[in-house]
Short mmCIF file of C-alpha atoms in Angstrom, two decimals:
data_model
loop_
_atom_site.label_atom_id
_atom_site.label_comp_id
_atom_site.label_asym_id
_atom_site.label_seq_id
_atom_site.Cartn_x
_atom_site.Cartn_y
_atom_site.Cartn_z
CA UNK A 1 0.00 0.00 0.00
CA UNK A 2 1.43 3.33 -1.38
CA UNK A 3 2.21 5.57 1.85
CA UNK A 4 0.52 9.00 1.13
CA UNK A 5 0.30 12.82 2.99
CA UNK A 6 -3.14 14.39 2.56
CA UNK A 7 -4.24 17.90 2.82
CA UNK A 8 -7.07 19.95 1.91
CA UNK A 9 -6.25 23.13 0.17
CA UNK A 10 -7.34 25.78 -1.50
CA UNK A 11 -7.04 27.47 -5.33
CA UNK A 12 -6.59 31.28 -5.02
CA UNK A 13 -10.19 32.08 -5.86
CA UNK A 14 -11.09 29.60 -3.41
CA UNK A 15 -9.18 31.59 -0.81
CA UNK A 16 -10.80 34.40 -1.62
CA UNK A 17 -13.86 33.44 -2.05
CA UNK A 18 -13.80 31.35 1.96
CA UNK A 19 -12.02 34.95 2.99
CA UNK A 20 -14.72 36.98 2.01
CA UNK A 21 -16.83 34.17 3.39
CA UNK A 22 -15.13 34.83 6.71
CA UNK A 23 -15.46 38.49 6.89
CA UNK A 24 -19.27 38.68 6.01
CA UNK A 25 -19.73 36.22 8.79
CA UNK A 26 -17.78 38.24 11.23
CA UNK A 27 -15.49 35.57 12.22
CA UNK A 28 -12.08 36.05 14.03
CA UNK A 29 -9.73 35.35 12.06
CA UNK A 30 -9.24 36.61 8.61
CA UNK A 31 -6.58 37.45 5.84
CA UNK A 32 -5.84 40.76 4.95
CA UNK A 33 -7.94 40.77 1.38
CA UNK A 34 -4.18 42.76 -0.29
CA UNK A 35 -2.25 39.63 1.26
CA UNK A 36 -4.99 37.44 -1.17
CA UNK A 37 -4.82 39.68 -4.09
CA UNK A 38 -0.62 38.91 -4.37
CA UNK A 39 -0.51 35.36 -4.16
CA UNK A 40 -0.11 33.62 -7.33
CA UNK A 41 -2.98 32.29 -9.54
CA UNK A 42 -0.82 28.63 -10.16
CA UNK A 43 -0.32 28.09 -6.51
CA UNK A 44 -2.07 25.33 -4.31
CA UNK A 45 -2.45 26.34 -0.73
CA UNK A 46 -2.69 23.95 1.86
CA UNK A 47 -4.49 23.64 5.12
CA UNK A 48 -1.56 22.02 6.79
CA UNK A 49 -3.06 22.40 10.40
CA UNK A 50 -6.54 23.35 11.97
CA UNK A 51 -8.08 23.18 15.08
CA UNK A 52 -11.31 23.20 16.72
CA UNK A 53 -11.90 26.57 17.65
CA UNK A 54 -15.04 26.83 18.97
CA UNK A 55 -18.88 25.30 18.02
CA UNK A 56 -19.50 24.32 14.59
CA UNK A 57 -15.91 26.39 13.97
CA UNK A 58 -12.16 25.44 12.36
CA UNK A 59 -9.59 27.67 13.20
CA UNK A 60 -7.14 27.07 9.50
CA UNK A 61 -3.67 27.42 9.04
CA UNK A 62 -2.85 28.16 5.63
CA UNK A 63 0.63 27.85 3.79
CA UNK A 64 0.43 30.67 1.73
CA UNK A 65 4.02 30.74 0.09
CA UNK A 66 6.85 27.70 -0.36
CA UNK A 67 8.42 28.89 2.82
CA UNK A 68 6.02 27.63 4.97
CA UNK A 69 4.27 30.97 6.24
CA UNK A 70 1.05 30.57 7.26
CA UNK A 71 -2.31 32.68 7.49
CA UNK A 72 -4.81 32.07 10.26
CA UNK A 73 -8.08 31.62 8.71
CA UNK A 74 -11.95 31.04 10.71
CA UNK A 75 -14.54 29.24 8.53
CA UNK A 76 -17.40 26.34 9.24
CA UNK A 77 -16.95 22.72 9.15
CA UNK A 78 -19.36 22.91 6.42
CA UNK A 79 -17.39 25.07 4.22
CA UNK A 80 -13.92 23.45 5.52
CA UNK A 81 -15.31 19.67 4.20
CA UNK A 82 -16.49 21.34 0.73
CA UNK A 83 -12.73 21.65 0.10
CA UNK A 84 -11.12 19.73 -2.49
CA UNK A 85 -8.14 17.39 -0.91
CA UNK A 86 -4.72 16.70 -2.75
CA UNK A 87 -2.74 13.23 -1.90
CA UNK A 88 0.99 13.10 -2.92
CA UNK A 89 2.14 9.57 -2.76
CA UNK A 90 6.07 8.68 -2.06
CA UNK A 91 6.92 7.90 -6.29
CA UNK A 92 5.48 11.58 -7.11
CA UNK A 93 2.23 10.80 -8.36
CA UNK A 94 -0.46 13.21 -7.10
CA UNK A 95 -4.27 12.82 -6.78
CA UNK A 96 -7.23 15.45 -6.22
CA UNK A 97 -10.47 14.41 -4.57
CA UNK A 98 -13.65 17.49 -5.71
CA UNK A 99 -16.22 17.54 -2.79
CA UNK A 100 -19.73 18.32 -2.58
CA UNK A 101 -20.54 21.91 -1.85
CA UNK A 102 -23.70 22.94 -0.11
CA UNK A 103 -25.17 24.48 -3.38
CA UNK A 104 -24.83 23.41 -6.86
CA UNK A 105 -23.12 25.56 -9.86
CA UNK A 106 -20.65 27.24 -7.78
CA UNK A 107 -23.76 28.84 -5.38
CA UNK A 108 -22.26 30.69 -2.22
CA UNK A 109 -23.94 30.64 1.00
CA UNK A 110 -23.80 32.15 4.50
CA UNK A 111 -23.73 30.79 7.29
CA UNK A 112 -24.30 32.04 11.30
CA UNK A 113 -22.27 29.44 13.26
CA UNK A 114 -19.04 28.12 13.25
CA UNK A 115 -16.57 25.00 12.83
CA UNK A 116 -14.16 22.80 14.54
CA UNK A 117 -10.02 21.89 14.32
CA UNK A 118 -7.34 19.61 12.82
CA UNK A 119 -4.11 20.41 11.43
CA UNK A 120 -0.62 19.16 9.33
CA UNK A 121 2.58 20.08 7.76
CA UNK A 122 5.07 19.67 5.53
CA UNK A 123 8.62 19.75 6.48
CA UNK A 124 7.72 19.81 10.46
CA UNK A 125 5.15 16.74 9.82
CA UNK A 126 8.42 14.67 8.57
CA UNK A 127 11.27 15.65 10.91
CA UNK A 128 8.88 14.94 13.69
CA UNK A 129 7.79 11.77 12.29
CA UNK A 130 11.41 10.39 11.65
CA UNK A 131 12.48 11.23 14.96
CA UNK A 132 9.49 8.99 16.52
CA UNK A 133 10.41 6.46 13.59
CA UNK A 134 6.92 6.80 12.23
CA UNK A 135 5.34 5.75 15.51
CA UNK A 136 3.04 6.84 17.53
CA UNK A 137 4.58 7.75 21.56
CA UNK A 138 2.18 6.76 23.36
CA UNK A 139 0.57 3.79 21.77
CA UNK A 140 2.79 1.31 18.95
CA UNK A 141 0.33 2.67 15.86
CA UNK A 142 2.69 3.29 13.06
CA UNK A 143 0.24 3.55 9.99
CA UNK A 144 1.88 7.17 8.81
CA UNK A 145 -1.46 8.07 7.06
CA UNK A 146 -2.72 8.08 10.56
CA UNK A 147 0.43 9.52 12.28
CA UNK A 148 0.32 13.68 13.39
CA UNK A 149 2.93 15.64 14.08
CA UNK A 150 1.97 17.05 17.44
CA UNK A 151 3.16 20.77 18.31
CA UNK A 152 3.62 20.96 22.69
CA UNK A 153 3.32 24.65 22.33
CA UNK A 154 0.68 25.43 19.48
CA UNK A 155 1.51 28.00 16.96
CA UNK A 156 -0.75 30.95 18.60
CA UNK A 157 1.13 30.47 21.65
CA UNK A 158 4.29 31.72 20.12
CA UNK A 159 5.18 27.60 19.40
CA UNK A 160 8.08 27.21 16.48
CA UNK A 161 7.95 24.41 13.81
CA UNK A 162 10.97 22.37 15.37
CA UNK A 163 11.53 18.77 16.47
CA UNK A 164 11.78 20.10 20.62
CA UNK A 165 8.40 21.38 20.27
CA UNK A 166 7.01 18.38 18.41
CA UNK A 167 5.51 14.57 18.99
CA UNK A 168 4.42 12.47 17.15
CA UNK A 169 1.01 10.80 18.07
CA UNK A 170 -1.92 9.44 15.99
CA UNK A 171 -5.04 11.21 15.67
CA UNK A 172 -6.87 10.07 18.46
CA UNK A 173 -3.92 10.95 20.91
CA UNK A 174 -3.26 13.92 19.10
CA UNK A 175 -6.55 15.17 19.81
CA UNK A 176 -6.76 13.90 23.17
CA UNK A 177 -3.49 15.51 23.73
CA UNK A 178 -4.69 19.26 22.10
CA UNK A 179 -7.60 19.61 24.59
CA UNK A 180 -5.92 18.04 27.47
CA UNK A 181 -7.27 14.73 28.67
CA UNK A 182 -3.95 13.47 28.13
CA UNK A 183 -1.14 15.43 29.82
CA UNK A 184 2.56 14.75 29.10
CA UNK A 185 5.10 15.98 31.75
CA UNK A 186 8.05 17.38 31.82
CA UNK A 187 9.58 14.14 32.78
CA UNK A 188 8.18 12.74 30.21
CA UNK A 189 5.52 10.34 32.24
CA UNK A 190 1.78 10.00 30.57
CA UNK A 191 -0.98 11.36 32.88
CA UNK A 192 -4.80 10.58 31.15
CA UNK A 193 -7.55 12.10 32.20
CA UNK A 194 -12.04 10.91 31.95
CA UNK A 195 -11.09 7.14 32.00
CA UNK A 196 -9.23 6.75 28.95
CA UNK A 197 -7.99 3.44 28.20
CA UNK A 198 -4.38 4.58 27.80
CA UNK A 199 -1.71 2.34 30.12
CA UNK A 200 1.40 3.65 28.35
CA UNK A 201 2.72 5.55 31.40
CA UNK A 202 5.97 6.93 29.84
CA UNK A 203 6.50 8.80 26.71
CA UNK A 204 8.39 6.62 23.96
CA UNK A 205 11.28 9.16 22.99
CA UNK A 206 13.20 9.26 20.16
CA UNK A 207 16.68 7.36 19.59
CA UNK A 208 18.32 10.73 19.59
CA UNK A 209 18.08 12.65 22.76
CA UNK A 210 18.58 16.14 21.35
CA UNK A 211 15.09 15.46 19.30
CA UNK A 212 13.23 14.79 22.77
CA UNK A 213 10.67 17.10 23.85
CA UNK A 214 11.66 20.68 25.52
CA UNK A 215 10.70 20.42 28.82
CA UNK A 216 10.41 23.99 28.81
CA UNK A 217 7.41 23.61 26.40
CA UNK A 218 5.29 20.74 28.30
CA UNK A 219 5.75 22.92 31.43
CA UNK A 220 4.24 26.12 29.69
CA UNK A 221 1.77 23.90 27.61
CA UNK A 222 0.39 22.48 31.08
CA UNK A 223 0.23 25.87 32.97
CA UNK A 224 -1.98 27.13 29.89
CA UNK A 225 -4.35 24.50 29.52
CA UNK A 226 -4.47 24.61 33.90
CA UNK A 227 -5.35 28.35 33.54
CA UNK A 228 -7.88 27.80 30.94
CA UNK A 229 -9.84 25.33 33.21
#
């Protein structure tokens, strides 16, 4: 089975188009409409993170150039699932999946509430990955279309794409890891929270110990989510 990353993305009218979708519905996060207007027409622009931000609401990060800067963008799950997704397998070959928007013919619609969150990357997505050897740290799932590369400290928090704020988990820790029902220490020892059925008690590190997680970043990430509570 061909090993594969996935993304949804946008085209640039489809950025504009989910921009101006975003400002009409008086969301929090938009683009700066002059940041739109200079990207290039032949560009694909991938979602390579997102995160539930609040009901009904996806809080998008969008690479909007080759060097991996991104653009905070607010939009529905509605609108977020309408997008078309891009696979690039391992031997080059590329695929693109068309969804099903709410409306036929290119309608656009408006909607009152909100979406939810996920995320990705590129470069980050593989260091991290390599340094876990494709495996999940807290359980042994090492599928890598189901593998995440986990930031400690997210981006909004002032959180840099590097290995040291990184781990690699699968998408149910992941998530369970974002919202905090699992905690990892700075010591690196596995706390779960609501009965989950997790009995890894350790974190499984990687081979090279200047790749492990900063400690300084699981300390800041758990005073955070203890303030938020």
């Amino acid at each position: 089975m061909n090993n594969f990353e996935e993304y949804k993305f946008f085209s640039k009218s489809l950025l504009k188009e989910a921009n101006d979708a975003a400002h009409r519905e008086k969301r929090n996060k938009c683009i700066n409409p002059s940041i739109i207007e200079s990207l290039p027409l032949d560009y694909i622009f991938h979602v390579v993170k997102f995160m539930y931000h609040k009901r009904n609401e996806l809080r998008l990060f969008v690479e909007i150039d080759r060097n991996g800067r991104t653009e905070l963008l607010d939009m529905s799950i509605t609108r977020y699932e309408s997008l078309p997704t891009i696979r690039y397998f391992e031997d080059g070959i590329f695929d693109i999946k068309r969804s099903n928007r709410p409306y036929p013919n290119g309608r656009e619609w408006q909607e009152t509430e909100i979406l939810k969150p996920v995320r990705k990357q590129s470069k980050f997505r593989k260091e991290v990955l390599e340094a876990y050897n494709n495996c999940c740290s807290i359980c042994d799932l090492d599928e890598k279309g189901l593998l995440r590369a986990a930031h400690i400290m997210d981006v909004k928090n002032g959180g840099p794409d590097t290995i040291k704020n990184g781990i690699a988990l699968c998408v149910n820790h992941e998530i369970a890891f974002d919202i905090g029902l699992i905690k990892i220490h700075p010591d690196y020892t596995v706390e779960c929270l609501d009965n989950l059925k997790v009995t890894v008690t350790k974190l499984k590190l990687p081979e090279n110990e200047s790749n492990y997680p900063s400690v300084e970043y699981l300390k800041r990430k758990i005073e955070l989510k203890n303030k938020s509570c």
